[in-house]
Amino acid sequence: MKKSRILMASLVGSIIEWYDFYLYGTATGLVFSSLFFPNHDPAISLLIAFATFGAGYAARPIGSIIFGHMGDKIGRKAALMLTLIGMGGSSFLIGLLPTYAQIGIVAPILLVLLRLIQGIALGGEWGGAVLLATEYAPKGVRGLYGSIPQLGVPLGLVAGSFSLTLISSLTTDAQFLAWGWRIPFLMSIVLIALALWIRNGIEETPAFQQQKESGDLAKVPFFETFRSNWKTVLQVIGLKLGDGFFNVFLMSFVLVFSTMYLGYSRDTALTALTIGCATMIITIPVVGYLSDFIGRKTIYTAGLILMFLLAIPYFTMVGESPAWLYFFQAAMLGVIWAAIFSTQGTLFSELFPAKVRYTGLSVGYQIAAAIVGFGPMVWTSMAETYGPSPWVFGGFMMAGVTISLILILFTNDTRKVSSYQDIDENARGDKSISM
């Protein structure tokens, strides 16, 4: 099977999944807080709205268990087809939802339910997309292949934020709130049809096929994961926490932070976000390629150190002018965080044997995502109490990064493992390549 088709299948679904997921995140501060959670106090509306945003993150571990089980037991392809349907269908229905003014309390309840479906679907998508790419990767370029589905994050977010920005520029504020915001959600149905067609034409990965032919499939992957690889799951959770908090801020909460607390316009905030994501599109494949030569641990560690050192300068300077906001979004999101993220899929997948790789990779990553997903609620409370204090916000981020920095020091450079088969042989011999 052509490698280009495999990479496209891993990327296109990832783009759409993140388009849908972050479209909701962008709309949370701009639309949902007023249309679905109205309150006389805007801060209260925002807190409630971001609670539903966090609910999507909280649902992701559930999806990682469901689709991890399917991916390790039935196959990667079947799991990835269902995640697309769940994500795209829920996003399309969000675009049709009546508002609180039209049907009352039922509106936010339905919104939360659809958000939970989004989270469950995304909980299974990321790990499957990474494995689709890395388990097909030729020897010596697994880092590059593993970075390709990571491109779905900036491409999906650029598509989502661009669609909202375009609709916003073509409508008045009243029109945007009345119907304009719905158009990007409704467009999901077209994108999902395209992705399903592409993924339907691929076969199972060689690693899973070999595992299936040998008959060495986990009976219950979740239990098997925590029986033999629970330390590695905890390791992945800790490795993800530091950059995870920064990620949620830089890609979601920054819209609220920069408009409500720094006084920038909505268009300025969206432009800053788009600049950061556009920069990521260049950084991710370049760093993924480099990780095959200089090591994933080296890149990961350097990224975390820079993130730690620049946390307070970031929050100090972004309020000075739009130019500084643009610059630091490009630097922190587009270069530093992107460098870390480009290596994550490959690094984390290399820590688990094929028998539980989908489950272990997904559960560890998505538990961390569930924790960081409630960051916006915490930051809203912090901003209401302390204002946009660089020391408060920067200190919060530094604490999270410290956890990841400690753990990466005890993680071996998985680039040294020449193939997934070596990982499986080590696992059968009860040898650890991680902590």
Tab-separated table of C-alpha atoms in Angstrom:
chain	number	residue	atom	x	y	z
A	1	MET	CA	0.000	0.000	0.000
A	2	LYS	CA	1.296	3.468	-0.878
A	3	LYS	CA	2.768	5.287	2.094
A	4	SER	CA	1.257	8.554	0.873
A	5	ARG	CA	-2.244	7.094	1.233
A	6	ILE	CA	-1.460	5.925	4.757
A	7	LEU	CA	-0.116	9.317	5.792
A	8	MET	CA	-3.100	11.054	4.212
A	9	ALA	CA	-5.489	8.736	6.067
A	10	SER	CA	-3.771	9.457	9.387
A	11	LEU	CA	-3.691	13.196	8.694
A	12	VAL	CA	-7.096	13.921	7.190
A	13	GLY	CA	-9.051	12.373	10.034
A	14	SER	CA	-6.864	14.150	12.541
A	15	ILE	CA	-7.480	17.477	10.807
A	16	ILE	CA	-11.235	17.022	10.924
A	17	GLU	CA	-11.306	15.735	14.482
A	18	TRP	CA	-9.323	18.741	15.710
A	19	TYR	CA	-11.250	21.119	13.472
A	20	ASP	CA	-14.422	20.010	15.215
A	21	PHE	CA	-12.929	19.895	18.702
A	22	TYR	CA	-11.252	23.277	18.622
A	23	LEU	CA	-14.116	24.862	16.741
A	24	TYR	CA	-16.081	24.216	19.903
A	25	GLY	CA	-13.276	25.648	22.023
A	26	THR	CA	-13.150	28.827	19.946
A	27	ALA	CA	-16.917	29.206	19.984
A	28	THR	CA	-17.071	28.683	23.770
A	29	GLY	CA	-15.829	32.145	24.661
A	30	LEU	CA	-17.228	33.901	21.597
A	31	VAL	CA	-20.711	32.384	21.346
A	32	PHE	CA	-21.769	29.651	23.763
A	33	SER	CA	-21.292	31.621	26.976
A	34	SER	CA	-24.003	34.085	25.918
A	35	LEU	CA	-26.310	31.937	23.752
A	36	PHE	CA	-26.431	28.753	25.833
A	37	PHE	CA	-25.398	29.845	29.344
A	38	PRO	CA	-26.791	33.369	29.821
A	39	ASN	CA	-26.236	35.047	33.175
A	40	HIS	CA	-26.298	38.623	34.430
A	41	ASP	CA	-22.620	38.202	35.330
A	42	PRO	CA	-20.516	37.530	32.185
A	43	ALA	CA	-17.800	35.861	34.269
A	44	ILE	CA	-20.310	33.295	35.569
A	45	SER	CA	-21.508	32.571	32.035
A	46	LEU	CA	-17.926	32.094	30.952
A	47	LEU	CA	-17.149	29.762	33.837
A	48	ILE	CA	-20.151	27.569	33.053
A	49	ALA	CA	-19.347	27.561	29.349
A	50	PHE	CA	-15.772	26.495	30.006
A	51	ALA	CA	-17.046	23.768	32.325
A	52	THR	CA	-18.685	22.200	29.255
A	53	PHE	CA	-15.443	22.714	27.347
A	54	GLY	CA	-13.668	20.819	30.117
A	55	ALA	CA	-16.343	18.120	30.015
A	56	GLY	CA	-15.186	17.282	26.503
A	57	TYR	CA	-11.687	16.756	27.835
A	58	ALA	CA	-12.994	14.720	30.764
A	59	ALA	CA	-14.774	12.382	28.329
A	60	ARG	CA	-11.602	11.681	26.378
A	61	PRO	CA	-10.280	8.961	28.758
A	62	ILE	CA	-13.590	7.125	28.276
A	63	GLY	CA	-13.030	7.225	24.535
A	64	SER	CA	-9.446	6.043	24.958
A	65	ILE	CA	-10.682	2.943	26.812
A	66	ILE	CA	-13.503	2.187	24.358
A	67	PHE	CA	-11.540	2.722	21.165
A	68	GLY	CA	-8.290	1.476	22.666
A	69	HIS	CA	-10.034	-1.832	23.364
A	70	MET	CA	-11.358	-1.920	19.814
A	71	GLY	CA	-8.029	-0.911	18.302
A	72	ASP	CA	-6.023	-3.538	20.204
A	73	LYS	CA	-8.672	-6.262	19.872
A	74	ILE	CA	-10.341	-5.752	16.470
A	75	GLY	CA	-8.054	-3.408	14.605
A	76	ARG	CA	-6.873	0.175	14.191
A	77	LYS	CA	-8.999	0.819	11.093
A	78	ALA	CA	-12.381	-0.035	12.635
A	79	ALA	CA	-11.720	2.206	15.619
A	80	LEU	CA	-10.666	5.118	13.433
A	81	MET	CA	-13.780	4.895	11.252
A	82	LEU	CA	-16.051	5.142	14.294
A	83	THR	CA	-14.183	8.063	15.848
A	84	LEU	CA	-14.791	10.081	12.676
A	85	ILE	CA	-18.506	9.356	12.696
A	86	GLY	CA	-18.855	10.267	16.376
A	87	MET	CA	-16.929	13.498	16.079
A	88	GLY	CA	-18.396	14.733	12.821
A	89	GLY	CA	-21.964	13.782	13.654
A	90	SER	CA	-21.941	15.568	16.998
A	91	SER	CA	-20.410	18.716	15.472
A	92	PHE	CA	-23.029	18.793	12.727
A	93	LEU	CA	-25.804	18.526	15.325
A	94	ILE	CA	-24.291	21.354	17.383
A	95	GLY	CA	-24.753	23.545	14.317
A	96	LEU	CA	-28.489	22.753	14.407
A	97	LEU	CA	-29.069	23.256	18.145
A	98	PRO	CA	-31.662	25.803	19.308
A	99	THR	CA	-30.359	28.303	21.866
A	100	TYR	CA	-31.321	28.881	25.498
A	101	ALA	CA	-33.651	31.688	24.435
A	102	GLN	CA	-35.531	29.257	22.186
A	103	ILE	CA	-35.884	26.071	24.281
A	104	GLY	CA	-34.543	26.991	27.702
A	105	ILE	CA	-32.499	24.611	29.841
A	106	VAL	CA	-32.760	21.822	27.270
A	107	ALA	CA	-30.359	23.745	24.993
A	108	PRO	CA	-27.291	23.637	27.278
A	109	ILE	CA	-28.081	20.032	28.241
A	110	LEU	CA	-28.034	18.951	24.595
A	111	LEU	CA	-24.879	20.973	23.990
A	112	VAL	CA	-23.109	19.226	26.864
A	113	LEU	CA	-24.200	15.789	25.608
A	114	LEU	CA	-22.875	16.482	22.134
A	115	ARG	CA	-19.681	17.843	23.637
A	116	LEU	CA	-19.248	14.595	25.572
A	117	ILE	CA	-19.626	12.602	22.346
A	118	GLN	CA	-16.971	14.834	20.784
A	119	GLY	CA	-14.626	14.104	23.661
A	120	ILE	CA	-15.214	10.340	23.562
A	121	ALA	CA	-14.522	10.250	19.818
A	122	LEU	CA	-11.370	12.347	20.099
A	123	GLY	CA	-10.187	10.137	22.949
A	124	GLY	CA	-9.838	7.302	20.458
A	125	GLU	CA	-8.805	9.257	17.370
A	126	TRP	CA	-5.408	10.615	18.374
A	127	GLY	CA	-3.813	7.330	19.401
A	128	GLY	CA	-5.175	5.497	16.377
A	129	ALA	CA	-3.981	8.147	13.930
A	130	VAL	CA	-0.496	8.083	15.444
A	131	LEU	CA	-0.299	4.294	15.214
A	132	LEU	CA	-1.590	4.278	11.653
A	133	ALA	CA	1.405	6.413	10.702
A	134	THR	CA	4.136	5.010	12.947
A	135	GLU	CA	3.303	1.304	12.541
A	136	TYR	CA	3.624	1.718	8.774
A	137	ALA	CA	6.786	3.843	8.991
A	138	PRO	CA	9.944	2.576	7.264
A	139	LYS	CA	13.008	2.092	9.429
A	140	GLY	CA	14.738	5.338	10.365
A	141	VAL	CA	11.858	7.767	9.720
A	142	ARG	CA	9.374	6.840	12.434
A	143	GLY	CA	9.710	10.297	13.995
A	144	LEU	CA	8.828	11.977	10.718
A	145	TYR	CA	5.867	9.680	10.114
A	146	GLY	CA	4.669	10.120	13.688
A	147	SER	CA	4.692	13.893	13.286
A	148	ILE	CA	2.320	13.853	10.305
A	149	PRO	CA	-0.927	13.156	12.228
A	150	GLN	CA	0.205	15.835	14.708
A	151	LEU	CA	-0.178	18.307	11.856
A	152	GLY	CA	-3.908	17.737	12.194
A	153	VAL	CA	-3.930	19.964	15.276
A	154	PRO	CA	-2.699	23.211	13.651
A	155	LEU	CA	-4.375	22.480	10.317
A	156	GLY	CA	-7.666	21.690	12.021
A	157	LEU	CA	-7.473	24.732	14.237
A	158	VAL	CA	-6.464	27.028	11.387
A	159	ALA	CA	-9.413	25.724	9.392
A	160	GLY	CA	-11.767	26.189	12.328
A	161	SER	CA	-10.549	29.623	13.375
A	162	PHE	CA	-10.338	30.786	9.743
A	163	SER	CA	-13.913	29.708	9.110
A	164	LEU	CA	-15.121	31.603	12.181
A	165	THR	CA	-12.993	34.624	11.277
A	166	LEU	CA	-14.318	34.612	7.714
A	167	ILE	CA	-17.933	34.348	8.807
A	168	SER	CA	-17.346	37.021	11.449
A	169	SER	CA	-15.912	39.418	8.853
A	170	LEU	CA	-18.844	38.845	6.515
A	171	THR	CA	-21.546	39.362	9.131
A	172	THR	CA	-22.491	41.890	11.738
A	173	ASP	CA	-22.178	40.930	15.407
A	174	ALA	CA	-25.927	40.325	15.528
A	175	GLN	CA	-25.869	38.112	12.432
A	176	PHE	CA	-22.855	36.184	13.685
A	177	LEU	CA	-24.582	35.374	16.979
A	178	ALA	CA	-27.896	34.639	15.275
A	179	TRP	CA	-26.728	32.174	12.607
A	180	GLY	CA	-23.197	32.832	11.359
A	181	TRP	CA	-21.428	30.724	13.986
A	182	ARG	CA	-23.430	27.655	12.875
A	183	ILE	CA	-21.955	27.431	9.372
A	184	PRO	CA	-18.507	25.999	10.333
A	185	PHE	CA	-20.193	23.311	12.447
A	186	LEU	CA	-22.525	22.301	9.631
A	187	MET	CA	-19.576	22.047	7.233
A	188	SER	CA	-18.273	19.101	9.288
A	189	ILE	CA	-20.576	16.688	7.460
A	190	VAL	CA	-18.830	17.312	4.134
A	191	LEU	CA	-15.354	16.908	5.627
A	192	ILE	CA	-16.294	13.692	7.416
A	193	ALA	CA	-17.569	12.106	4.193
A	194	LEU	CA	-14.213	12.825	2.549
A	195	ALA	CA	-12.214	11.388	5.456
A	196	LEU	CA	-14.318	8.217	5.623
A	197	TRP	CA	-13.724	7.615	1.921
A	198	ILE	CA	-9.951	7.948	2.338
A	199	ARG	CA	-9.737	5.753	5.434
A	200	ASN	CA	-11.966	3.076	3.963
A	201	GLY	CA	-9.275	2.353	1.378
A	202	ILE	CA	-6.506	1.436	3.838
A	203	GLU	CA	-5.542	-1.874	5.422
A	204	GLU	CA	-4.640	-2.752	8.981
A	205	THR	CA	-1.131	-1.813	10.116
A	206	PRO	CA	1.620	-4.461	9.801
A	207	ALA	CA	2.193	-4.446	13.576
A	208	PHE	CA	-1.439	-5.286	14.333
A	209	GLN	CA	-1.652	-7.851	11.537
A	210	GLN	CA	1.404	-9.624	12.929
A	211	GLN	CA	-0.039	-9.536	16.428
A	212	LYS	CA	-3.338	-10.945	15.192
A	213	GLU	CA	-1.689	-13.731	13.171
A	214	SER	CA	0.359	-14.781	16.193
A	215	GLY	CA	-2.814	-14.987	18.280
A	216	ASP	CA	-1.208	-12.838	20.965
A	217	LEU	CA	-4.074	-10.355	21.412
A	218	ALA	CA	-5.009	-9.023	24.837
A	219	LYS	CA	-8.344	-10.383	26.051
A	220	VAL	CA	-9.175	-7.127	27.797
A	221	PRO	CA	-6.588	-4.536	26.686
A	222	PHE	CA	-7.408	-2.055	29.459
A	223	PHE	CA	-6.763	-4.599	32.233
A	224	GLU	CA	-3.701	-5.942	30.443
A	225	THR	CA	-2.311	-2.419	30.128
A	226	PHE	CA	-2.571	-1.711	33.835
A	227	ARG	CA	-1.338	-5.166	34.769
A	228	SER	CA	1.911	-4.917	32.834
A	229	ASN	CA	2.389	-1.263	31.855
A	230	TRP	CA	0.803	0.864	34.586
A	231	LYS	CA	4.065	2.681	35.337
A	232	THR	CA	4.388	3.661	31.697
A	233	VAL	CA	0.825	4.993	31.650
A	234	LEU	CA	1.631	7.191	34.660
A	235	GLN	CA	4.826	8.265	32.932
A	236	VAL	CA	2.902	9.391	29.840
A	237	ILE	CA	0.398	11.316	31.976
A	238	GLY	CA	3.173	13.245	33.696
A	239	LEU	CA	5.065	13.890	30.470
A	240	LYS	CA	1.964	15.424	28.921
A	241	LEU	CA	0.825	17.635	31.811
A	242	GLY	CA	3.409	20.410	31.442
A	243	ASP	CA	2.952	21.246	27.801
A	244	GLY	CA	-0.735	20.287	28.013
A	245	PHE	CA	-1.688	23.233	30.215
A	246	PHE	CA	0.215	25.613	27.971
A	247	ASN	CA	-1.431	24.042	24.918
A	248	VAL	CA	-4.974	24.594	26.192
A	249	PHE	CA	-4.124	28.173	27.069
A	250	LEU	CA	-2.343	29.003	23.819
A	251	MET	CA	-4.946	27.390	21.586
A	252	SER	CA	-8.218	28.064	23.408
A	253	PHE	CA	-8.192	30.279	26.494
A	254	VAL	CA	-5.964	32.881	24.843
A	255	LEU	CA	-9.040	34.132	22.969
A	256	VAL	CA	-10.818	34.953	26.207
A	257	PHE	CA	-7.687	36.118	28.009
A	258	SER	CA	-6.691	38.557	25.274
A	259	THR	CA	-10.179	39.989	24.703
A	260	MET	CA	-11.638	40.128	28.217
A	261	TYR	CA	-8.516	40.817	30.273
A	262	LEU	CA	-6.036	42.424	27.858
A	263	GLY	CA	-8.539	44.523	25.905
A	264	TYR	CA	-7.776	43.245	22.395
A	265	SER	CA	-10.447	42.871	19.733
A	266	ARG	CA	-11.842	39.506	18.714
A	267	ASP	CA	-10.160	39.771	15.311
A	268	THR	CA	-6.776	40.491	16.924
A	269	ALA	CA	-7.108	37.465	19.187
A	270	LEU	CA	-8.095	35.185	16.307
A	271	THR	CA	-5.246	36.515	14.158
A	272	ALA	CA	-2.719	35.763	16.915
A	273	LEU	CA	-4.052	32.235	17.231
A	274	THR	CA	-3.918	31.714	13.472
A	275	ILE	CA	-0.309	32.959	13.303
A	276	GLY	CA	0.747	30.500	15.993
A	277	CYS	CA	-0.953	27.592	14.243
A	278	ALA	CA	0.420	28.535	10.830
A	279	THR	CA	3.927	28.483	12.318
A	280	MET	CA	3.259	25.022	13.745
A	281	ILE	CA	2.577	23.676	10.278
A	282	ILE	CA	6.226	24.315	9.416
A	283	THR	CA	7.730	23.334	12.771
A	284	ILE	CA	6.048	19.952	13.288
A	285	PRO	CA	7.313	17.991	10.257
A	286	VAL	CA	10.767	19.602	10.406
A	287	VAL	CA	11.250	18.686	14.075
A	288	GLY	CA	9.698	15.255	13.511
A	289	TYR	CA	12.314	14.614	10.850
A	290	LEU	CA	15.118	15.871	13.101
A	291	SER	CA	13.980	13.622	15.951
A	292	ASP	CA	15.070	10.605	13.926
A	293	PHE	CA	18.639	11.928	14.020
A	294	ILE	CA	19.143	13.847	17.253
A	295	GLY	CA	16.623	12.007	19.417
A	296	ARG	CA	13.121	12.651	20.692
A	297	LYS	CA	14.222	13.028	24.305
A	298	THR	CA	16.686	15.794	23.389
A	299	ILE	CA	14.009	17.795	21.582
A	300	TYR	CA	11.396	17.163	24.255
A	301	THR	CA	13.719	18.252	27.048
A	302	ALA	CA	14.874	21.392	25.241
A	303	GLY	CA	11.275	22.376	24.524
A	304	LEU	CA	10.218	21.985	28.149
A	305	ILE	CA	13.192	24.022	29.390
A	306	LEU	CA	12.378	26.880	27.001
A	307	MET	CA	8.710	26.726	27.960
A	308	PHE	CA	9.667	26.959	31.640
A	309	LEU	CA	12.039	29.913	31.102
A	310	LEU	CA	9.626	31.877	28.904
A	311	ALA	CA	6.440	31.338	30.929
A	312	ILE	CA	6.610	34.639	32.845
A	313	PRO	CA	8.017	36.669	29.900
A	314	TYR	CA	5.109	35.410	27.784
A	315	PHE	CA	2.451	36.661	30.198
A	316	THR	CA	4.407	39.885	30.768
A	317	MET	CA	4.700	40.859	27.110
A	318	VAL	CA	1.481	39.695	25.425
A	319	GLY	CA	-0.439	42.585	26.940
A	320	GLU	CA	1.979	45.241	25.689
A	321	SER	CA	0.783	45.400	22.075
A	322	PRO	CA	-0.752	43.220	19.347
A	323	ALA	CA	2.721	42.813	17.836
A	324	TRP	CA	4.028	41.196	21.021
A	325	LEU	CA	0.942	38.981	21.191
A	326	TYR	CA	1.560	37.825	17.617
A	327	PHE	CA	5.265	37.237	18.263
A	328	PHE	CA	4.829	35.209	21.430
A	329	GLN	CA	2.002	33.139	19.988
A	330	ALA	CA	4.296	32.251	17.093
A	331	ALA	CA	7.235	31.510	19.422
A	332	MET	CA	5.481	29.661	22.242
A	333	LEU	CA	2.783	27.863	20.267
A	334	GLY	CA	4.242	27.710	16.785
A	335	VAL	CA	7.827	26.756	17.647
A	336	ILE	CA	8.365	25.600	21.242
A	337	TRP	CA	5.121	23.748	21.931
A	338	ALA	CA	5.017	22.452	18.355
A	339	ALA	CA	8.513	20.979	18.768
A	340	ILE	CA	7.405	19.078	21.880
A	341	PHE	CA	4.152	17.948	20.305
A	342	SER	CA	5.790	16.769	17.090
A	343	THR	CA	7.699	14.101	19.029
A	344	GLN	CA	4.934	13.052	21.426
A	345	GLY	CA	3.038	10.579	19.285
A	346	THR	CA	6.157	8.652	18.325
A	347	LEU	CA	7.790	8.877	21.757
A	348	PHE	CA	4.709	7.700	23.651
A	349	SER	CA	3.863	4.912	21.189
A	350	GLU	CA	7.397	3.534	21.471
A	351	LEU	CA	6.918	3.009	25.201
A	352	PHE	CA	4.245	0.298	24.725
A	353	PRO	CA	4.220	-3.174	23.089
A	354	ALA	CA	1.785	-3.805	20.201
A	355	LYS	CA	-0.491	-5.893	22.409
A	356	VAL	CA	-1.655	-2.836	24.359
A	357	ARG	CA	-0.172	0.004	22.324
A	358	TYR	CA	-3.456	1.635	21.271
A	359	THR	CA	-4.874	1.455	24.799
A	360	GLY	CA	-1.737	2.455	26.690
A	361	LEU	CA	-0.894	5.323	24.364
A	362	SER	CA	-4.446	6.668	24.342
A	363	VAL	CA	-5.304	6.243	28.018
A	364	GLY	CA	-2.143	7.931	29.281
A	365	TYR	CA	-2.416	10.840	26.886
A	366	GLN	CA	-6.148	11.362	27.375
A	367	ILE	CA	-6.085	11.224	31.179
A	368	ALA	CA	-3.580	14.073	31.048
A	369	ALA	CA	-5.855	15.857	28.565
A	370	ALA	CA	-8.788	15.464	30.955
A	371	ILE	CA	-6.791	17.139	33.714
A	372	VAL	CA	-5.573	20.077	31.635
A	373	GLY	CA	-8.982	20.523	30.009
A	374	PHE	CA	-10.295	22.189	33.154
A	375	GLY	CA	-7.516	24.767	33.026
A	376	PRO	CA	-9.825	27.460	31.565
A	377	MET	CA	-12.090	27.257	34.611
A	378	VAL	CA	-9.104	27.717	36.919
A	379	TRP	CA	-7.677	30.553	34.815
A	380	THR	CA	-11.007	32.387	34.698
A	381	SER	CA	-11.122	32.330	38.494
A	382	MET	CA	-7.479	33.415	38.676
A	383	ALA	CA	-8.083	36.307	36.286
A	384	GLU	CA	-11.146	37.457	38.232
A	385	THR	CA	-9.151	37.400	41.484
A	386	TYR	CA	-5.682	38.564	40.433
A	387	GLY	CA	-6.195	40.029	36.979
A	388	PRO	CA	-3.839	38.986	34.136
A	389	SER	CA	-0.877	38.742	36.526
A	390	PRO	CA	2.263	37.376	34.789
A	391	TRP	CA	3.530	35.929	38.054
A	392	VAL	CA	0.289	34.107	38.839
A	393	PHE	CA	-0.286	32.723	35.359
A	394	GLY	CA	3.396	32.163	34.628
A	395	GLY	CA	3.923	30.445	37.966
A	396	PHE	CA	0.997	28.124	37.305
A	397	MET	CA	2.484	27.076	33.955
A	398	MET	CA	5.976	26.627	35.405
A	399	ALA	CA	4.643	24.243	38.052
A	400	GLY	CA	3.105	22.005	35.393
A	401	VAL	CA	6.214	22.058	33.203
A	402	THR	CA	8.371	21.081	36.175
A	403	ILE	CA	6.501	17.774	36.509
A	404	SER	CA	7.156	16.904	32.869
A	405	LEU	CA	10.792	17.992	33.098
A	406	ILE	CA	11.457	15.637	35.983
A	407	LEU	CA	9.876	12.694	34.162
A	408	ILE	CA	11.608	13.268	30.821
A	409	LEU	CA	14.962	13.002	32.590
A	410	PHE	CA	14.066	9.400	33.509
A	411	THR	CA	12.799	8.489	30.040
A	412	ASN	CA	15.129	6.704	27.643
A	413	ASP	CA	15.541	8.039	24.131
A	414	THR	CA	13.251	5.697	22.193
A	415	ARG	CA	14.942	6.612	18.915
A	416	LYS	CA	17.484	3.965	19.892
A	417	VAL	CA	14.803	1.286	19.493
A	418	SER	CA	15.158	0.388	15.827
A	419	SER	CA	11.706	-1.130	15.331
A	420	TYR	CA	8.418	-1.839	17.067
A	421	GLN	CA	9.330	-5.521	16.886
A	422	ASP	CA	12.240	-4.791	19.242
A	423	ILE	CA	9.809	-3.166	21.667
A	424	ASP	CA	7.577	-6.242	21.587
A	425	GLU	CA	10.530	-8.560	22.139
A	426	ASN	CA	11.663	-6.463	25.099
A	427	ALA	CA	8.153	-6.587	26.531
A	428	ARG	CA	8.002	-10.390	26.204
A	429	GLY	CA	11.329	-10.556	27.998
A	430	ASP	CA	10.017	-8.248	30.735
A	431	LYS	CA	12.569	-5.606	29.848
A	432	SER	CA	11.663	-1.963	30.129
A	433	ILE	CA	12.754	0.724	27.729
A	434	SER	CA	11.257	3.507	29.778
A	435	MET	CA	11.458	4.249	33.458
